[in-house]
Every structure is written in structure tokens, then in C-alpha cells.
JSON list of C-alpha atoms in Angstrom, two decimals:
[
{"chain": "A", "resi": 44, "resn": "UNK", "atom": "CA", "xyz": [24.34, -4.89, -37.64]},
{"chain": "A", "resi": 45, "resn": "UNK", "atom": "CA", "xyz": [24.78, -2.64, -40.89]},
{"chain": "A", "resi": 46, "resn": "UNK", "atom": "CA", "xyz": [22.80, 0.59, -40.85]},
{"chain": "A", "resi": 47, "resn": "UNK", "atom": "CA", "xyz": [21.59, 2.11, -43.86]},
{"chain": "A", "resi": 48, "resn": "UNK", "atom": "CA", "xyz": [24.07, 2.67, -46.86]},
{"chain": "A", "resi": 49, "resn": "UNK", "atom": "CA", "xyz": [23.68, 4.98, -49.70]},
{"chain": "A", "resi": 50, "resn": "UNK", "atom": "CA", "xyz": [25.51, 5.06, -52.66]},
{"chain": "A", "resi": 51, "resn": "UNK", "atom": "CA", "xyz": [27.57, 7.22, -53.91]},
{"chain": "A", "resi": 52, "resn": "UNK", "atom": "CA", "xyz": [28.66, 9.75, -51.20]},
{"chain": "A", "resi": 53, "resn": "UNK", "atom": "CA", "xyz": [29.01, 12.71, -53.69]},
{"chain": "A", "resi": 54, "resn": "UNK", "atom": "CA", "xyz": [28.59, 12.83, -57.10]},
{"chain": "A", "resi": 55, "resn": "UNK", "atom": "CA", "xyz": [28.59, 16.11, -59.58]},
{"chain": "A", "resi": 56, "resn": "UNK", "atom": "CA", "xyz": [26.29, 16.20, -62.26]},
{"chain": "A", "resi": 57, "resn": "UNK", "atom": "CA", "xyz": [25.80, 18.78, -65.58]},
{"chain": "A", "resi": 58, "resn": "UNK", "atom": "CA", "xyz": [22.29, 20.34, -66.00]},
{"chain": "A", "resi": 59, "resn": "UNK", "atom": "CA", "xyz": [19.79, 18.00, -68.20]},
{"chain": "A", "resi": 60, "resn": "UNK", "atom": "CA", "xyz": [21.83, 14.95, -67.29]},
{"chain": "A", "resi": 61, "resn": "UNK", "atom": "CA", "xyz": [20.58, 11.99, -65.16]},
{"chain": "A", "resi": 62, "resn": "UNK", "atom": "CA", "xyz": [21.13, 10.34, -61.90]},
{"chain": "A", "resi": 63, "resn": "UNK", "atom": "CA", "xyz": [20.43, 7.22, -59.97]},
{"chain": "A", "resi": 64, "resn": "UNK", "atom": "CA", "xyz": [21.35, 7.31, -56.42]},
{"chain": "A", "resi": 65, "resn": "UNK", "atom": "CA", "xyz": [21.13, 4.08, -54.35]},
{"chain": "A", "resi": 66, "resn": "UNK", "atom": "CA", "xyz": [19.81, 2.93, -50.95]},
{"chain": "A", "resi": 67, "resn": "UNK", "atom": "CA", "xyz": [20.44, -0.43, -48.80]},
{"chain": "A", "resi": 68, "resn": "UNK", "atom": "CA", "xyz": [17.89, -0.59, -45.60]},
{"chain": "A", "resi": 69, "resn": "UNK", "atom": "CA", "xyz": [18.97, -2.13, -42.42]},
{"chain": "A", "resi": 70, "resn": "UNK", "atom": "CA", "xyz": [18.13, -6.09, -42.75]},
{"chain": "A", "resi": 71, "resn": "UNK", "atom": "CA", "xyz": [14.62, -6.51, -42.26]},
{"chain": "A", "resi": 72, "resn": "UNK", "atom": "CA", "xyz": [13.36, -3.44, -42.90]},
{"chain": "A", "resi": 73, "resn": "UNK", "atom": "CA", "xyz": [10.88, -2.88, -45.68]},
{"chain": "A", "resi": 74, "resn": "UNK", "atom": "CA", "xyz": [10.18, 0.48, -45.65]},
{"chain": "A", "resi": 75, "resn": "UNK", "atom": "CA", "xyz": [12.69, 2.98, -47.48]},
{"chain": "A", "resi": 76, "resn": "UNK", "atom": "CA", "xyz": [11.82, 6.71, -47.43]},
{"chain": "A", "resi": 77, "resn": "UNK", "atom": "CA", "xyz": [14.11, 9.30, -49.77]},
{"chain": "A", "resi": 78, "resn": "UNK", "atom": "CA", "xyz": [14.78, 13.03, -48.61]},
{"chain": "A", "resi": 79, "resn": "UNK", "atom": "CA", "xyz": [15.93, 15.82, -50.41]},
{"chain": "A", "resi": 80, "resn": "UNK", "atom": "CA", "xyz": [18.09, 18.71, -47.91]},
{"chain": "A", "resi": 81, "resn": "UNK", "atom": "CA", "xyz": [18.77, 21.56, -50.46]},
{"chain": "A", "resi": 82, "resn": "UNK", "atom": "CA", "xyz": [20.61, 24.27, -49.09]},
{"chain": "A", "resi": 83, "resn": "UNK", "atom": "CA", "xyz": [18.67, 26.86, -47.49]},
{"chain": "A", "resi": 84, "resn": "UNK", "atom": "CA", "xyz": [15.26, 24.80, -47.52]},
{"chain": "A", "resi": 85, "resn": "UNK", "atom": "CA", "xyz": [15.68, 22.24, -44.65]},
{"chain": "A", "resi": 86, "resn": "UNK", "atom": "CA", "xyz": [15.11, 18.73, -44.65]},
{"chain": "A", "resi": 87, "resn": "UNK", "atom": "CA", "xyz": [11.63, 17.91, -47.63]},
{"chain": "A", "resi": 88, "resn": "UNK", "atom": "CA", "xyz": [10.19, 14.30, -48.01]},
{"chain": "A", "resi": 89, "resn": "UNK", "atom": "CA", "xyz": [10.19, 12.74, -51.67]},
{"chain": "A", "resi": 90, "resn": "UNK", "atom": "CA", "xyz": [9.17, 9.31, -51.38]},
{"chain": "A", "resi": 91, "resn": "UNK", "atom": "CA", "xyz": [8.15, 6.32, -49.50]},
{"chain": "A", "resi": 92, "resn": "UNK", "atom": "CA", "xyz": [8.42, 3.16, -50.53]},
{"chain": "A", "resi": 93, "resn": "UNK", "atom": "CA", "xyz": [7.39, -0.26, -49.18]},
{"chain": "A", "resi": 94, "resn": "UNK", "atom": "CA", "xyz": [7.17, -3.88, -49.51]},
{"chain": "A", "resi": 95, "resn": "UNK", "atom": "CA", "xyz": [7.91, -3.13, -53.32]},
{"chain": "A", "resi": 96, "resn": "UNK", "atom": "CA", "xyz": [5.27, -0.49, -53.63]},
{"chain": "A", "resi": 97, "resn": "UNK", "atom": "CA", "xyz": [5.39, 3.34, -53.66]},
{"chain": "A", "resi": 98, "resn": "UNK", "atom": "CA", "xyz": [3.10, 4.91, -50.64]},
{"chain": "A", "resi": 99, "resn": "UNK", "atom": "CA", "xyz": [3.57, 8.44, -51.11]},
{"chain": "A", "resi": 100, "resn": "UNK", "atom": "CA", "xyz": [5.53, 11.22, -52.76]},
{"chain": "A", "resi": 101, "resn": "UNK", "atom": "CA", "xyz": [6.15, 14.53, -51.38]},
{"chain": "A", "resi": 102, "resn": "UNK", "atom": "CA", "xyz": [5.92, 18.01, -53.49]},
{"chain": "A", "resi": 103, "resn": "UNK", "atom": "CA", "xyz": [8.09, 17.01, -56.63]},
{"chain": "A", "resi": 104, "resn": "UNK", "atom": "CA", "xyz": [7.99, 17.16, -60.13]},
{"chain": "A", "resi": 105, "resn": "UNK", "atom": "CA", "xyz": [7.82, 13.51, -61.90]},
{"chain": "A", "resi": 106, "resn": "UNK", "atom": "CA", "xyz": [11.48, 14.01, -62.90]},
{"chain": "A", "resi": 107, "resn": "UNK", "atom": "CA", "xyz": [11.97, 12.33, -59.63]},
{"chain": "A", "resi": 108, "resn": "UNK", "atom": "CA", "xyz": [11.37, 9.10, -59.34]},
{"chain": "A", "resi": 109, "resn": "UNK", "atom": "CA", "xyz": [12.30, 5.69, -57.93]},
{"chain": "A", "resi": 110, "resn": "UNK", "atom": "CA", "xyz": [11.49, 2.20, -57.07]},
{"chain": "A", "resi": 111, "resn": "UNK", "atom": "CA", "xyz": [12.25, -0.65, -54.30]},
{"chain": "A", "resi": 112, "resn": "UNK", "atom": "CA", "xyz": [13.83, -3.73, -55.11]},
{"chain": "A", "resi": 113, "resn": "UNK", "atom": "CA", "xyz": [12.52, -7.20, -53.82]},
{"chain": "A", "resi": 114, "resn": "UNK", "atom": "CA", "xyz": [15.60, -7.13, -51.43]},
{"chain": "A", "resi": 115, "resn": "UNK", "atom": "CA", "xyz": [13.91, -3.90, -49.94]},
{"chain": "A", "resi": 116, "resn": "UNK", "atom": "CA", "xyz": [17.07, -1.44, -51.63]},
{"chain": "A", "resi": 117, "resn": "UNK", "atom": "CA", "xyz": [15.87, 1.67, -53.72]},
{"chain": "A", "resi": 118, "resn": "UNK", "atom": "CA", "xyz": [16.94, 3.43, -56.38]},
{"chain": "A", "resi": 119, "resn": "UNK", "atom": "CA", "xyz": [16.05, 7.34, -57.02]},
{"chain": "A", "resi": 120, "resn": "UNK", "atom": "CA", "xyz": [16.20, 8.61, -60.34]},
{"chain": "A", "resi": 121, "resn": "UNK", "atom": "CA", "xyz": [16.51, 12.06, -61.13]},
{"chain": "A", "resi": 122, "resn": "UNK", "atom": "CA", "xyz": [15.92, 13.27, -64.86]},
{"chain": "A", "resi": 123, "resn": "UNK", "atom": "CA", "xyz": [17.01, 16.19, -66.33]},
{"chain": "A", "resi": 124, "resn": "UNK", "atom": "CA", "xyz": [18.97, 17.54, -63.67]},
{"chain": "A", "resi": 125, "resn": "UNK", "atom": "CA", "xyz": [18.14, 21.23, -63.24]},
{"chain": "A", "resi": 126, "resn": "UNK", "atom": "CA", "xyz": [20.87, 23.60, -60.89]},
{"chain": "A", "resi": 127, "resn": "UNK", "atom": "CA", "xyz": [18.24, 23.65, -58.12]},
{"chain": "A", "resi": 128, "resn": "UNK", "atom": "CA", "xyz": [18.20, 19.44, -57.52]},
{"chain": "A", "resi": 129, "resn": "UNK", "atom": "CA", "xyz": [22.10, 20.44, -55.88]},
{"chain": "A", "resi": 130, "resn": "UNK", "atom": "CA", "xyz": [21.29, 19.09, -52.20]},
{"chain": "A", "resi": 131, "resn": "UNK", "atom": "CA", "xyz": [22.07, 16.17, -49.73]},
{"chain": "A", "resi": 132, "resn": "UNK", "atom": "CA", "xyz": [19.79, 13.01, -50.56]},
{"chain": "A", "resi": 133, "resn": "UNK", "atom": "CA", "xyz": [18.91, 11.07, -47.35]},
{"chain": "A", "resi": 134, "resn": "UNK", "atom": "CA", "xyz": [17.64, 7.18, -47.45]},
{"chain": "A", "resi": 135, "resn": "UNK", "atom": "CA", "xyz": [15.57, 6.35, -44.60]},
{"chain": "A", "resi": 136, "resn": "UNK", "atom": "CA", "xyz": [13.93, 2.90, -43.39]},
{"chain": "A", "resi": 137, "resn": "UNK", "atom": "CA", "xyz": [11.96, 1.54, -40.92]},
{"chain": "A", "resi": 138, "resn": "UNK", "atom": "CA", "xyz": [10.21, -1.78, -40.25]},
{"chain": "A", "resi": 139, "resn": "UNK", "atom": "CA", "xyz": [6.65, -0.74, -41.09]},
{"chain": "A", "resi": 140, "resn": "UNK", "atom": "CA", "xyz": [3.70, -3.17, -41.51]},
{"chain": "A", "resi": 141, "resn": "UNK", "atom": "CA", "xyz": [1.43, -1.68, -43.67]},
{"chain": "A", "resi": 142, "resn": "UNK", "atom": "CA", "xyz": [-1.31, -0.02, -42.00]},
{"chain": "A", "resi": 143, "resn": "UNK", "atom": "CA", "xyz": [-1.46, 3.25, -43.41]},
{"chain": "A", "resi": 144, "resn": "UNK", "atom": "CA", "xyz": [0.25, 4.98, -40.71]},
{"chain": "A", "resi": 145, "resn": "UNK", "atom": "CA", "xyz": [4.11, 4.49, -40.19]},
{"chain": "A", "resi": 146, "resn": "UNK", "atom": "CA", "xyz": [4.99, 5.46, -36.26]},
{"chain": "A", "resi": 147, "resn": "UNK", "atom": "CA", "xyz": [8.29, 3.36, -36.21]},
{"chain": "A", "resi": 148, "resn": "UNK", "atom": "CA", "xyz": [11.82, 4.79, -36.14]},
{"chain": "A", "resi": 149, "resn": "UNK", "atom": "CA", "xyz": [13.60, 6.00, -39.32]},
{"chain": "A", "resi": 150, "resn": "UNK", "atom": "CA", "xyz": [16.97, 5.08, -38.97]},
{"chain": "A", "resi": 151, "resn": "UNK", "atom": "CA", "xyz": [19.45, 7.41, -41.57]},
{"chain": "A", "resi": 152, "resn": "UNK", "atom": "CA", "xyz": [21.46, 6.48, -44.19]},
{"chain": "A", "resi": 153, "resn": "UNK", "atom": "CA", "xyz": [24.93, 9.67, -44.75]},
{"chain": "A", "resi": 154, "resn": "UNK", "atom": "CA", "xyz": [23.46, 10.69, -47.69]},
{"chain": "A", "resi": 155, "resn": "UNK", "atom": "CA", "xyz": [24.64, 11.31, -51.09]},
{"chain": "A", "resi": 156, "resn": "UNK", "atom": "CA", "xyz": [26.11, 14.68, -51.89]},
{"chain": "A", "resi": 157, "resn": "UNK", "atom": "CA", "xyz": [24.52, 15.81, -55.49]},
{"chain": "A", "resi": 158, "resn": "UNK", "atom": "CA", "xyz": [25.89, 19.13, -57.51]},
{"chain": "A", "resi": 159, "resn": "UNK", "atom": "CA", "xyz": [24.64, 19.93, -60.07]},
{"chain": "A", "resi": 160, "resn": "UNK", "atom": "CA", "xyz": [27.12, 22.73, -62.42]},
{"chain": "B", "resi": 5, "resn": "UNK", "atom": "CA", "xyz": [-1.33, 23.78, -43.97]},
{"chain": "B", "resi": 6, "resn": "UNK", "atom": "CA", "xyz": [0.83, 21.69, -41.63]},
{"chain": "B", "resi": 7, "resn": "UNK", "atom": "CA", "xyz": [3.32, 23.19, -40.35]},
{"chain": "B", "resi": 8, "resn": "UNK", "atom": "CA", "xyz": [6.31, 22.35, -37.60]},
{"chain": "B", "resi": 9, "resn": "UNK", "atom": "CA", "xyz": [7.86, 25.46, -36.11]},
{"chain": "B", "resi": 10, "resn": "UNK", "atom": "CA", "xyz": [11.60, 24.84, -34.02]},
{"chain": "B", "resi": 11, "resn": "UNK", "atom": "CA", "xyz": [12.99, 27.58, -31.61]},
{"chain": "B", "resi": 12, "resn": "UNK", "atom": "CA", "xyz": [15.29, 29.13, -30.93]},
{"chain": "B", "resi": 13, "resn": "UNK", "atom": "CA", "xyz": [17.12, 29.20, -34.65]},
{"chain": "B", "resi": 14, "resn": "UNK", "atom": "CA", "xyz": [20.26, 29.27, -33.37]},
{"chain": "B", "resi": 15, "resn": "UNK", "atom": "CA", "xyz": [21.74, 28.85, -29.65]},
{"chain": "B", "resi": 16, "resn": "UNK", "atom": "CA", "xyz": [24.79, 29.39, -28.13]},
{"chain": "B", "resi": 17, "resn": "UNK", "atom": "CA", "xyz": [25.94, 28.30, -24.64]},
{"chain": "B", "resi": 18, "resn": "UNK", "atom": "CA", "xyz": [28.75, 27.30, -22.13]},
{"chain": "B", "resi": 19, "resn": "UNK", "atom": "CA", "xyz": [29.46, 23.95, -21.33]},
{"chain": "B", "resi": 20, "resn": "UNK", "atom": "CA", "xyz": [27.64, 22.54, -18.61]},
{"chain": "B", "resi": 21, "resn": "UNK", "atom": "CA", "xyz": [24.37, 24.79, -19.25]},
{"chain": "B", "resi": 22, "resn": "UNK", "atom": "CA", "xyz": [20.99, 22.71, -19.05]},
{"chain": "B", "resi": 23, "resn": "UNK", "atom": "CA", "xyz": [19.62, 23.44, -22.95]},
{"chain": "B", "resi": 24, "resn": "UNK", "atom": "CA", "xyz": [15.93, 23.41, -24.01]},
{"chain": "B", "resi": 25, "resn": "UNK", "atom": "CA", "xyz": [15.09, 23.16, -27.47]},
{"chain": "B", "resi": 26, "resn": "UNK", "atom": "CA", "xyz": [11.05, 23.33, -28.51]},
{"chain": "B", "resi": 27, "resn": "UNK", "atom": "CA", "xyz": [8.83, 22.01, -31.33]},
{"chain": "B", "resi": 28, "resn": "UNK", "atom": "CA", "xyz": [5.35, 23.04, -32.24]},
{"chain": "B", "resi": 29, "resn": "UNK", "atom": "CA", "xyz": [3.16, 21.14, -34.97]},
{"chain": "B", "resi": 30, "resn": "UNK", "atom": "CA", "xyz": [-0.42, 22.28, -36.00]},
{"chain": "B", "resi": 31, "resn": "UNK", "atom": "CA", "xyz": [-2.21, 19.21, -36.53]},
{"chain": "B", "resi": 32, "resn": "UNK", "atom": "CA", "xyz": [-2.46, 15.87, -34.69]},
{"chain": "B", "resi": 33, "resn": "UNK", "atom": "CA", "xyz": [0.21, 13.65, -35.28]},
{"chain": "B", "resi": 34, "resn": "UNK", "atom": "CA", "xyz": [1.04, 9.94, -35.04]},
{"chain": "B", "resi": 35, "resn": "UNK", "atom": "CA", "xyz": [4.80, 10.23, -33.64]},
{"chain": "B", "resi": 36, "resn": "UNK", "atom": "CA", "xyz": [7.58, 12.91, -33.90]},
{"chain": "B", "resi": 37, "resn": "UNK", "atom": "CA", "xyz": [10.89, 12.71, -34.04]},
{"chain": "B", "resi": 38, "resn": "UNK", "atom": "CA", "xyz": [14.12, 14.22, -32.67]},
{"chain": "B", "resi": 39, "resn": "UNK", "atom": "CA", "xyz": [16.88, 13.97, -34.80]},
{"chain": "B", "resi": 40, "resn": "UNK", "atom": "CA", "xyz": [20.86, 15.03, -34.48]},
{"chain": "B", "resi": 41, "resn": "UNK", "atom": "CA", "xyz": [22.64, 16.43, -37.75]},
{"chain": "B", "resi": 42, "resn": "UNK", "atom": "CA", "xyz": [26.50, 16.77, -37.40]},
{"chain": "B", "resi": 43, "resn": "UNK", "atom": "CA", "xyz": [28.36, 19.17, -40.02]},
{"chain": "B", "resi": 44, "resn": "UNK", "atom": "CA", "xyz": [28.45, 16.56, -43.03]},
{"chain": "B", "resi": 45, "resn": "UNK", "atom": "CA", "xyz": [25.04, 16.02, -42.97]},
{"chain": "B", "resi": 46, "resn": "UNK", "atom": "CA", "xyz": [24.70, 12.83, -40.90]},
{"chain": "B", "resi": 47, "resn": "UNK", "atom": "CA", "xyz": [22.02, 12.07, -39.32]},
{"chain": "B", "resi": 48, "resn": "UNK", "atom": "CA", "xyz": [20.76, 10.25, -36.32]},
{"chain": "B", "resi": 49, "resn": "UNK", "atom": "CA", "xyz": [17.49, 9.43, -34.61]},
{"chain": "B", "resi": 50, "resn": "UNK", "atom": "CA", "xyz": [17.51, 10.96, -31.17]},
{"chain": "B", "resi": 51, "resn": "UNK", "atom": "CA", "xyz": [13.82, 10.01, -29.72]},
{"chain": "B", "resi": 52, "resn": "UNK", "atom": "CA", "xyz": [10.75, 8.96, -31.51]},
{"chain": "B", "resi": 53, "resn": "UNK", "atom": "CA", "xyz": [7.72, 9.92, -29.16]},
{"chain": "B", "resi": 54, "resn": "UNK", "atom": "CA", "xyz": [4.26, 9.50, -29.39]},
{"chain": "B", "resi": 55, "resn": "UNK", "atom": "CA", "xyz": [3.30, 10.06, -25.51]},
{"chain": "B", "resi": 56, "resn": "UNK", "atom": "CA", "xyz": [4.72, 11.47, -22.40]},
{"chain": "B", "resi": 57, "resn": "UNK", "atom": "CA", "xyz": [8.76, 11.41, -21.98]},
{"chain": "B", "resi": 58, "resn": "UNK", "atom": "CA", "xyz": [11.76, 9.84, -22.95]},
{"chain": "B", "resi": 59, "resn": "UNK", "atom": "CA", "xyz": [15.57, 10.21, -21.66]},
{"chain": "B", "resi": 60, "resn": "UNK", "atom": "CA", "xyz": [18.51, 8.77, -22.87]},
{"chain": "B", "resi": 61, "resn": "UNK", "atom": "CA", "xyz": [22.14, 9.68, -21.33]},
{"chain": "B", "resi": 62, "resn": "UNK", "atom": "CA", "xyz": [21.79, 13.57, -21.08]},
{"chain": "B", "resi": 63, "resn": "UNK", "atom": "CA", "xyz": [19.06, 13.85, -23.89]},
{"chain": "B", "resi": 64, "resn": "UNK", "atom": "CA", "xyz": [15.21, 14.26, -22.12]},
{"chain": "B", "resi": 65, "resn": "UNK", "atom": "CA", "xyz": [12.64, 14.49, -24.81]},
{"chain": "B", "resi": 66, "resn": "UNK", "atom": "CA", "xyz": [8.97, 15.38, -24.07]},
{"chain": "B", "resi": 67, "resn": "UNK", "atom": "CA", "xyz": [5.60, 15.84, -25.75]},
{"chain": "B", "resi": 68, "resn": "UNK", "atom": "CA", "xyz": [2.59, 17.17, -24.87]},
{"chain": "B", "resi": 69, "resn": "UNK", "atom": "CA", "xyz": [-0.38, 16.27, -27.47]},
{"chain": "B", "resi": 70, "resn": "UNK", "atom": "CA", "xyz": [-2.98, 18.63, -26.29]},
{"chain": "B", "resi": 71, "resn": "UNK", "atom": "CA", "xyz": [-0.62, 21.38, -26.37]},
{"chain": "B", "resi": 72, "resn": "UNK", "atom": "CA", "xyz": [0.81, 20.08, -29.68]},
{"chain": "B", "resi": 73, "resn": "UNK", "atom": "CA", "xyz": [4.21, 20.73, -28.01]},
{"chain": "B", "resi": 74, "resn": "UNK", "atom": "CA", "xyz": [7.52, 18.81, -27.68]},
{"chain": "B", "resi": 75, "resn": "UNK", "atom": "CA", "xyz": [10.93, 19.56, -26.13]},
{"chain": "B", "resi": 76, "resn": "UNK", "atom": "CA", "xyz": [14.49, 18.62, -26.36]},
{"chain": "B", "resi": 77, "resn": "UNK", "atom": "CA", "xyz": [16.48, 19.06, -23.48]},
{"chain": "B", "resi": 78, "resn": "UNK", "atom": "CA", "xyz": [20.46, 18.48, -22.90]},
{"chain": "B", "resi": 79, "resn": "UNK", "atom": "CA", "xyz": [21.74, 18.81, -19.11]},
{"chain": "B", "resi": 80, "resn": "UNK", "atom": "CA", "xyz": [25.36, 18.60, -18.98]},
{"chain": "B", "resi": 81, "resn": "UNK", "atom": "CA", "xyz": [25.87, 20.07, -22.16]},
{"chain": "B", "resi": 82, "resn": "UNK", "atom": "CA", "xyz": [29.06, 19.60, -23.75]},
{"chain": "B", "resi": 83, "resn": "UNK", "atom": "CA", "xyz": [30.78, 20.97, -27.23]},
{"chain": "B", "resi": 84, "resn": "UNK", "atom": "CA", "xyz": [30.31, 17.36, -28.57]},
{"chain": "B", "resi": 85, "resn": "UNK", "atom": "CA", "xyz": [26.37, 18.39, -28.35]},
{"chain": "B", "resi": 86, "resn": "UNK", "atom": "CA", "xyz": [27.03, 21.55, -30.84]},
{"chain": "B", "resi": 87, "resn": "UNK", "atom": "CA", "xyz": [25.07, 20.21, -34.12]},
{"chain": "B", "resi": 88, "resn": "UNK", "atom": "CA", "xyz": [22.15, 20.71, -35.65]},
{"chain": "B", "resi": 89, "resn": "UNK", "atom": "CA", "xyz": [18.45, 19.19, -33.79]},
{"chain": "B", "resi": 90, "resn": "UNK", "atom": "CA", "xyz": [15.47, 18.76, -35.91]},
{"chain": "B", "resi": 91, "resn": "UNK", "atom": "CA", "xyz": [12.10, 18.29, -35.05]},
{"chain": "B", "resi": 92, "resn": "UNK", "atom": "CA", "xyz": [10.12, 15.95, -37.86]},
{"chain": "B", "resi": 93, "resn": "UNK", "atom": "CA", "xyz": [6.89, 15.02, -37.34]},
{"chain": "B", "resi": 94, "resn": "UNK", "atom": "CA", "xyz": [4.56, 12.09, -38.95]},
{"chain": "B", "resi": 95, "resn": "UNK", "atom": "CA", "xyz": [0.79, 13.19, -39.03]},
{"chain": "B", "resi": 96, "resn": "UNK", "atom": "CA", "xyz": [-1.88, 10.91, -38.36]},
{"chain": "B", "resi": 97, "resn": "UNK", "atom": "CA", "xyz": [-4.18, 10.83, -41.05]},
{"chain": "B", "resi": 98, "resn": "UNK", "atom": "CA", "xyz": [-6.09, 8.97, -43.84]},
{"chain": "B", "resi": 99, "resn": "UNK", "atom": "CA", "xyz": [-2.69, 8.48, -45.69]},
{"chain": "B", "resi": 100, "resn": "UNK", "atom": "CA", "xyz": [0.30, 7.65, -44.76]},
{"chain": "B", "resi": 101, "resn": "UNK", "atom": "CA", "xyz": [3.69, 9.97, -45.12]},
{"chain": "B", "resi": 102, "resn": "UNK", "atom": "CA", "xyz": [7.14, 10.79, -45.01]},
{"chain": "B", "resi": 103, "resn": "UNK", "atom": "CA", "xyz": [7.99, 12.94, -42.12]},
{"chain": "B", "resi": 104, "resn": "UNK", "atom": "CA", "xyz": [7.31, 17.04, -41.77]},
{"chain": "B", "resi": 105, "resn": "UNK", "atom": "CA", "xyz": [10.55, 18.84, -40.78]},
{"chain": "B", "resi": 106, "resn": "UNK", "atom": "CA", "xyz": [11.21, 21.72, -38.81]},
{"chain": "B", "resi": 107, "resn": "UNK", "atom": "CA", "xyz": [13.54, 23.68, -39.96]},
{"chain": "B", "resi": 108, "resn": "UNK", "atom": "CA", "xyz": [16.09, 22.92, -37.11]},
{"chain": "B", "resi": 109, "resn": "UNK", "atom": "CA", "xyz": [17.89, 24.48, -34.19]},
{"chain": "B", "resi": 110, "resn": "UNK", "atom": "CA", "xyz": [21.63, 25.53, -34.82]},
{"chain": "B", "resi": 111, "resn": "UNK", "atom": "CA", "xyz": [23.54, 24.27, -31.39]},
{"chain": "B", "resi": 112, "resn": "UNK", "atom": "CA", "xyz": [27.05, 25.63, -30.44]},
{"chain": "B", "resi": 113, "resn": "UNK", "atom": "CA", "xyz": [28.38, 24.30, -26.80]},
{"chain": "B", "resi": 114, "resn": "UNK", "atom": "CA", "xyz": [31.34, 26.71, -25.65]},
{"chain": "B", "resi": 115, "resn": "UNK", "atom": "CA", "xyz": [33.79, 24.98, -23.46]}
]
């Protein structure tokens, strides 16, 4: 069985210009949750999506945004690319039934490598 | 504010020593999570826990909730173990969330 795949591995940007990284869950799950690891500042949560819908956001400007696909993949947009958004972007997912609370597994996509010059 | 504090930072040992990595959270939680980086930044789910213990291979994770505690422990350790172990943590809550992070534990296994 395929894990989670991200799209693309590394990718270099210029300040004020725009990105869309990309996220497949494992088959069957519907929950896709996007991290941002900047150096020096650890692993932050961004977004959750599921079943189409976006649950949460974490402590981020509106620059960054997304959305989930009926076949469960995401997309995260990042506008006006500023020197600081240089970090690893993880894609998680889990199979969650909505309830409010997620407690299953979040299985790891590799990331996608952003630097911004 | 909720919080997840990891120690030690950074840990260095021989191969073969038994290690013990620890996690403390500040409010209750639904689950938390161990999870393995690797230089490259991949990532992979350890242990999820929500009660007691889990072991898999030479990885033992436990939590306490009342103590609002958790441990990682490797016996056997080995150089293939050197990477970096987070401890992320979902709280339980009116809304739902992504995970809370600690800011990890730096392994190196000597041989």
C-alpha cells in the first residue's frame, strides 16, 4: 500500500512569489493535516482538512492556505512568499470520522523542501 | 498556554545502552504521539498512545495521564537509532487540532 506522497520534494522560490505544494493521503484516508518545520522552530501545525472541509488552522497568516480535493489530496498555497516561509512542509493523514476529536495515527508524507532567496 | 516539553535536548550514548527519552504536556490530551525524524526530514510514527504501554521491537513507549507524562525507551540501542524523537501531542478539547510538538530529542548511538 502507497503511503503518503507530496509533491515536489524541493522547490526554490523568490520573495513575493507563489507556491502550491501537493499532498496524496494513503487510500482511504480522509483526513490530511499540513506542517510547517522551519529551521530552528520545530515541527508547527497549519491545517487540517477533512472530508472536503477545513477543521482547523494553526498560528498563520491567511497567505497560507489550502483545500482538499474530493479524492481526499490537498493542495497548500502559499502567497507572497516572504524569506521566513523557507522550511520542510509535511502532509499528514489519518482515517478520522468526524467527531471533533482526531485520536488516530498520522502517517507522514517526506515533505517538500521550500527556499525561499 | 499548552505546552509539550522533551528532555534531554540532545543525547549521546554507546551502543547497547538502554535509552529513556521523556515528554511532559500541560493539559489533558486525547492521544500523543512518538515520532522518528531521520536527517532529511522523514518522518515516521513510532507509537500513538492514549493509555498505559506500548512496545514494538526495541521501542517501549509509556504514558501516564495523571502525571501528564510519557516515555520513550530504546534497549539495545544501536547507531541505526541515532535520529531525531519527537513528542506531539493532540489535546482533548471542544475543537479539534493538528498535533502540539515538542521540540525533539537529538539521538546519537556510538558503536
Amino acid at each position: 500500500e502507497a503511503g503518503v506522497t507530496q509533491s515536489p520534494t524541493h522547490l526554490i522560490k523568490t520573495r513575493g512569489q507563489q507556491v502550491t505544494l501537493r499532498c496524496s493521503p494513503i487510500s482511504g484516508h480522509t483526513s490530511v493535516y499540513w506542517y510547517q518545520q522551519a529551521l530552528g522552530l520545530g515541527l508547527q501545525f497549519l491545517l487540517w482538512y477533512d472530508e472536503g472541509e477545513e477543521r482547523n488552522r494553526g498560528n498563520f497568516p491567511p497567505r497560507f492556505s489550502g483545500r482538499q480535493f474530493p479524492n481526499y489530496s490537498s493542495e497548500l498555497n502559499v502567497n507572497a512568499l516572504e524569506l521566513e516561509d523557507s522550511a520542510l512542509y509535511l502532509c499528514a493523514s489519518s482515517l478520522v470520522r468526524w467527531s471533533g476529536v482526531s485520536t488516530d495515527t498520522q502517517y507522514f508524507g517526506p515533505g517538500t523542501r521550500l527556499t525561499v532567496l | 498556554k499548552n505546552e509539550v516539553e522533551q528532555s534531554p535536548q540532545n543525547l549521546t550514548a554507546q551502543e547497547g545502552e538502554f535509552i529513556t527519552i521523556n515528554c511532559s504536556y500541560s493539559v489533558g490530551i486525547s492521544a500523543l504521539h512518538w515520532l522518528q525524524q531521520h536527517p532529511g526530514g522523514g518522518i515516521v510514527s513510532l507509537f500513538m498512545l492514549s493509555s498505559g504501554k506500548k512496545k514494538h521491537g526495541r521501542l517501549i513507549a509509556t504514558i501516564n495521564i495523571q502525571e501528564k507524562h510519557s516515555s520513550l525507551h530504546i534497549t539495545a540501542s544501536h547507531p541505526r537509532d541515532s535520529a531525531v524523537y519527537i513528542c506531539a501531542v493532540m489535546y482533548s478539547g471542544g475543537g479539534a487540532d493538528g498535533l502540539t510538538f515538542g521540540k525533539g530529542t537529538h539521538l546519537i548511538i556510538q558503536p
